[in-house]
Each structure stands twice: as structure tokens, then as C-alpha cells.
Coordinates of C-alpha atoms and ligand atoms in Angstrom, one line a residue:
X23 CA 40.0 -142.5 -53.9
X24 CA 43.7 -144.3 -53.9
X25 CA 45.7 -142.1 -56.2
X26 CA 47.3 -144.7 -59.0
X27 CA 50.8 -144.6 -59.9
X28 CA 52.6 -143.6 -63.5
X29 CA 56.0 -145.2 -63.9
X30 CA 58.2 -143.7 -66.6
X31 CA 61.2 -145.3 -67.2
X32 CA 63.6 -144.1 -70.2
X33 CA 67.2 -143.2 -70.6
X34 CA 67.8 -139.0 -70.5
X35 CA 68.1 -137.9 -73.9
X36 CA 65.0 -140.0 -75.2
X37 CA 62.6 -136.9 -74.8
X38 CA 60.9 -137.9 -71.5
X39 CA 60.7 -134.8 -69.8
X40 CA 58.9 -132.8 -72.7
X41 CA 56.8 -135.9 -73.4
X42 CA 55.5 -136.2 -69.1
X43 CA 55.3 -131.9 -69.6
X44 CA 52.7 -132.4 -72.3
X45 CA 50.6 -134.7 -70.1
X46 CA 50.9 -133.6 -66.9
X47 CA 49.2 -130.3 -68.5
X48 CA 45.8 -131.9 -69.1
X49 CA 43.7 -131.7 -66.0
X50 CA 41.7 -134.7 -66.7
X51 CA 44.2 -137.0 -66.0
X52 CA 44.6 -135.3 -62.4
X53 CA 48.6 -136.1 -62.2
X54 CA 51.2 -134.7 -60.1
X55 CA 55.0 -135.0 -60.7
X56 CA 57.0 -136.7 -57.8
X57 CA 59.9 -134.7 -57.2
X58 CA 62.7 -137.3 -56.4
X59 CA 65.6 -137.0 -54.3
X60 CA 69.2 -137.1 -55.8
X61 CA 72.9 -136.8 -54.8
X62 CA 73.8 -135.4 -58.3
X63 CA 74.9 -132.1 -58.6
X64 CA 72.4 -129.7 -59.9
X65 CA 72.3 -129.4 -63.9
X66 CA 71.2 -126.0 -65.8
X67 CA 68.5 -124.2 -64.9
X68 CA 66.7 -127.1 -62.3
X69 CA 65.4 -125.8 -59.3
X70 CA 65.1 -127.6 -55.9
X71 CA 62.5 -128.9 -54.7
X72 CA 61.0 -129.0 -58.5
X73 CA 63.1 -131.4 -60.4
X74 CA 64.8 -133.1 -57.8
X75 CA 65.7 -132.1 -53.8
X76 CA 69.3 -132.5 -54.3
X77 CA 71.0 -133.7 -50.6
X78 CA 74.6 -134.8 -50.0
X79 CA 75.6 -138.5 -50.2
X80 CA 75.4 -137.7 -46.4
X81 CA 71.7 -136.8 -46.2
X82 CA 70.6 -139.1 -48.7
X83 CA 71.9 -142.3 -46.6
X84 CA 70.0 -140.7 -43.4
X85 CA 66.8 -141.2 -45.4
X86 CA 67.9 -145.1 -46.2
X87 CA 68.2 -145.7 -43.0
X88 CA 64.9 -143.9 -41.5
X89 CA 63.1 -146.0 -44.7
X90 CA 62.0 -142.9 -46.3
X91 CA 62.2 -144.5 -49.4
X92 CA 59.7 -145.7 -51.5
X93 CA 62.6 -147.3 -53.8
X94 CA 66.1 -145.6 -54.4
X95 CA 69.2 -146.8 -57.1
X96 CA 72.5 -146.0 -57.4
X97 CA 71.4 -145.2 -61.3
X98 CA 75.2 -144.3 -62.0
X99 CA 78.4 -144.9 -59.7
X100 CA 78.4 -142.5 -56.8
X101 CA 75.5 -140.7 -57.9
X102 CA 72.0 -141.9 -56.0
X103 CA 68.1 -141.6 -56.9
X104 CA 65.4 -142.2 -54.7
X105 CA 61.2 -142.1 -54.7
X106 CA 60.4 -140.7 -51.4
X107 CA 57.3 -141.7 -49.1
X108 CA 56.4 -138.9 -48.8
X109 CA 55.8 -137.2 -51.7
X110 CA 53.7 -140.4 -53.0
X111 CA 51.6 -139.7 -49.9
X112 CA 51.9 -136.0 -51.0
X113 CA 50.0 -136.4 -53.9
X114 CA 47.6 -139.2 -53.1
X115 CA 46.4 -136.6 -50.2
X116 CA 45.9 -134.4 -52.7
X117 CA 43.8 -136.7 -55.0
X118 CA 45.4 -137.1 -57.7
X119 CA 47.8 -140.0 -59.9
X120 CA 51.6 -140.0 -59.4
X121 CA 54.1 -139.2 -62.4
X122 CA 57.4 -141.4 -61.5
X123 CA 60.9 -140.4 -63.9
X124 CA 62.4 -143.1 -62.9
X125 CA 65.0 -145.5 -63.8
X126 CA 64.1 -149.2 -65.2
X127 CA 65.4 -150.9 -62.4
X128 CA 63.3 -148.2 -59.8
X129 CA 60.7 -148.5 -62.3
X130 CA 60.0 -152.6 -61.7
X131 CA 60.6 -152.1 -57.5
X132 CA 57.5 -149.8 -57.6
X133 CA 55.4 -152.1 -59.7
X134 CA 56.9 -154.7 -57.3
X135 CA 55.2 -153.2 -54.9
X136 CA 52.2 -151.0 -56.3
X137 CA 51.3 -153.6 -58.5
X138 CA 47.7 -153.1 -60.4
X139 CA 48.0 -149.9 -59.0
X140 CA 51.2 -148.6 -61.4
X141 CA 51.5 -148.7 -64.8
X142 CA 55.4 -148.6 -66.4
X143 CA 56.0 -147.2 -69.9
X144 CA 59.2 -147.0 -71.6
X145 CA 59.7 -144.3 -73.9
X146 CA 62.8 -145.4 -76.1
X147 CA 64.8 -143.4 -78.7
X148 CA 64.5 -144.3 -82.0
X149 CA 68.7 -145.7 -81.8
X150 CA 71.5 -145.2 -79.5
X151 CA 72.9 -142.6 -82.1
X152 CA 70.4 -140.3 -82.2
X153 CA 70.6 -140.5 -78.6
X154 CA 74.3 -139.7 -78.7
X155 CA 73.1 -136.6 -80.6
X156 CA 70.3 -135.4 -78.7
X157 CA 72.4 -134.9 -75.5
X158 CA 75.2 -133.8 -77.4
X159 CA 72.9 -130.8 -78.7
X160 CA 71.2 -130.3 -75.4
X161 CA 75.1 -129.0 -74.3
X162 CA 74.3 -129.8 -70.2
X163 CA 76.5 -132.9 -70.0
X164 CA 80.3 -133.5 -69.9
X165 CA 81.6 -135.9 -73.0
X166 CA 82.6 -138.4 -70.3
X167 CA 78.9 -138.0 -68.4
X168 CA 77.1 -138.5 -72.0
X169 CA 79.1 -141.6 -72.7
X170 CA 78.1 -142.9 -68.9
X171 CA 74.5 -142.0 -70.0
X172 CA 75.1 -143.7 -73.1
X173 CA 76.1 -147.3 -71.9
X174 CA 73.3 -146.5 -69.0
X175 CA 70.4 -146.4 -71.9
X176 CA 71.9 -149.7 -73.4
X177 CA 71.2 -151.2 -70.0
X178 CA 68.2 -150.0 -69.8
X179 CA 67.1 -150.6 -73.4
X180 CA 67.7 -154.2 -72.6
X181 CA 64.9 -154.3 -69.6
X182 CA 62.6 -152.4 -72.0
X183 CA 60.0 -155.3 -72.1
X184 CA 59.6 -155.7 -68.1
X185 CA 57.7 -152.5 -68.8
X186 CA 53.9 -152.9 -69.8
X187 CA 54.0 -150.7 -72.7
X188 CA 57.0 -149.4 -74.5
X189 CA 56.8 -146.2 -76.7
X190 CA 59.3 -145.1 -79.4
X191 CA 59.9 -140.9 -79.5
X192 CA 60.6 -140.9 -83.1
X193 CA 57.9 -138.4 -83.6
X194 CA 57.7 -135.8 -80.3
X195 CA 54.0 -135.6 -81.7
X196 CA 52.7 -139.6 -82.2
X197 CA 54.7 -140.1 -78.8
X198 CA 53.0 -137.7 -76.7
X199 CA 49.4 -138.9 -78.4
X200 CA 51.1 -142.9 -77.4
X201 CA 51.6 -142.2 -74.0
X202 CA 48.6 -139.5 -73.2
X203 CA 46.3 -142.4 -74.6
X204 CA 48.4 -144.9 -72.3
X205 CA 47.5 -143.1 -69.2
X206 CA 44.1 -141.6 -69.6
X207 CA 42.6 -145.3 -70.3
X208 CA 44.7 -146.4 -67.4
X209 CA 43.5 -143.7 -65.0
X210 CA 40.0 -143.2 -66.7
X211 CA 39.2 -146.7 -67.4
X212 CA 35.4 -146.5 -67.5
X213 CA 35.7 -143.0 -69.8
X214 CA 36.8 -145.5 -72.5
X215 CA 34.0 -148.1 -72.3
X216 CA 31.0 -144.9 -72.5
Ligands
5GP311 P1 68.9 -137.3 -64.7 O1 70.3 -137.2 -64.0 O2 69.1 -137.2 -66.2 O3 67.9 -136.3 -64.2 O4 68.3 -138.7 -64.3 C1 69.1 -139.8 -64.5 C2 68.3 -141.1 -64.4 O5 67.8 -141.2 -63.0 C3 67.0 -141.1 -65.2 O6 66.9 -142.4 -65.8 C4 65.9 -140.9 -64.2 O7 64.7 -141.5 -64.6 C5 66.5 -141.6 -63.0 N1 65.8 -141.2 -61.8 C6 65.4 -140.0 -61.4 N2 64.8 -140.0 -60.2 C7 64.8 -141.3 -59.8 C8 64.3 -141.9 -58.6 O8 63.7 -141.4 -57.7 N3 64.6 -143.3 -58.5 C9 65.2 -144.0 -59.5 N4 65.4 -145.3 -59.3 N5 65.7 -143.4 -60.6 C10 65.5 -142.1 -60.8

């Protein structure tokens, strides 16, 4: 069976990382994280090869020109993100669904091209300052990369409903319930009607 695909799109800060941890952990819903590629430099405790394969500007354009890409962005000035083929074959081999982190603009390429096959949710902070203060507390960011983060999530917040579902992480709780019960009817859709 075709593996289907799980877009997440939502600005950093807005919880999305805990939120796709919580999911990821429930065997029934048979997902797999794709490990993205990325020119930025490597932030706190990440590993390579787990939360992103980091490559120089140099290696990363050697993959756009061999089409390795699935879709990639330049999600902030200098600093590039990209889905690769492989891993999305990676995981379908394996038999299971694909977890995408991806950027909104990534996000709607995939569905572009995966259509029925990929669902997009949104997960949105509650407001832009409790944003500011979430990746202020989280102390892994420059002032001047939070405030490029900042204006980033404005952006994206305005392509929020090009999504098919958006969900608002007021509550870590009610969020992670939202988007569990998002995916499972999406991946399990005759569970639902039993
Ligand atoms: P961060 O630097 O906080 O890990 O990620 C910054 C942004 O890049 C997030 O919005 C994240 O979803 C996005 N991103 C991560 N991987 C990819 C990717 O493979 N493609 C695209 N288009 N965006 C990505």
C-alpha cells in the first residue's frame, strides 16, 4: 500500500515539534518523520541525520540540480529547506505515512503534487506575542533571528487557510487530541465508519 503524506506547516515557536512527537508515538497511525535537508547551521542539541541533514549552500544546490528534491524554499534569506526524494521513498518502502515540518509555501508544493494523497494542517499560536515569548523562553535563537522568525509566522499566518485544517496550540493538550484525530481519520478512514 502507497504510504500517504502528513503536511505540517506552522511557524517555529507555535509548539509543532512536541505536538508531531506526541503522534508520531502512536503506532497505529504507522508514521515516520522525514528528515529534511537544510543549509542552516545546527541549533542546540539537533543531531544530523535526525532533525535535519545539514549541507553547505554548496551541497544543497548539487541536489537542485540532480532534482533530488521533492520541494525545497529559501524559508528565510540565505538559509534553504528542502523535502528530499528519497526519504519520501524511504518511508513509503517501509510502509508507513510521511510526517512533513514544513513551511506553508513547501507545504501547498507537496499537496500540489501529492494531492488526495497529503493532508496540510496548520498549527497556529494563539497570537504573534505569545509567540514572541515562547521563542524568547526557549533561549536557542538570536534577538535578530526571532524577530526574522517573527515577521516569517505573519507570512505564514496569512496562508493559513490554503491548508485543509488549521489548529490553534492554545492548549498543548486539546491540540495534540485536534491534530491526532486529524490524522488517524485521514490515515484510518474506514476505522472511523466501524
Ligand atoms: P527551523 O529552522 O525552526 O527548524 O525551521 C524553520 C522553518 O523551515 C519551519 O517553518 C520549518 O517547517 C521549515 N522547514 C523545515 N524543513 C523544511 C523543508 O524540507 N521544506 C520546506 N519548504 N520548509 C521546511
Amino acid at each position: 500500500m502507497e504510504g500517504k503524506l502528513i503536511i505540517i506547516c506552522a511557524p517555529s515557536g507555535s509548539g509543532k515539534s512536541t505536538i508531531i512527537g506526541r503522534i508520531i508515538n502512536d503506532e497505529r497511525l504507522r508514521l515516520a518523520f522525514s528528515v529534511s535537508a537544510t543549509t542552516r547551521p545546527r541549533r542546540g542539541e539537533e543531531v544530523h541525520g535526525v532533525d535535519y541533514y545539514y549541507l553547505t549552500e554548496e551541497e544543497f544546490k548539487k541536489h537542485i540540480e540532480n532534482d533530488d528534491f521533492a520541494e525545497y524554499q529559501e524559508v528565510y534569506p540565505g538559509r534553504f529547506y528542502g523535502t528530499l526524494k528519497s526519504e519520501i521513498a524511504r518511508i513509503n518502502a517501509d510502509g508507513k505515512n510521511v510526517v512533513l515540518d514544513i513551511d506553508v509555501l513547501g507545504g501547498m508544493n507537496v499537496k500540489k503534487i501529492y494531492g488526495d494523497h497529503a493532508l496540510s494542517i496548520f498549527i497556529a499560536p494563539p497570537s504573534i506575542e505569545v509567540l514572541r515569548e515562547r521563542l524568547i523562553k526557549r533561549g536557542t535563537d538570536s534577538m535578530e533571528d526571532i524577530e526574522r522568525r517573527i515577521s516569517k509566522a505573519e507570512f505564514e499566518l496569512g496562508y493559513s487557510d490554503k491548508c485543509d485544517h488549521m489548529v490553534i496550540n492554545d492548549d498543548l493538550e486539546t491540540a495534540v487530541a485536534e491534530v491526532h484525530h486529524l490524522v488517524d481519520t485521514f490515515v484510518n478512514p474506514n476505522w472511523e465508519e466501524e
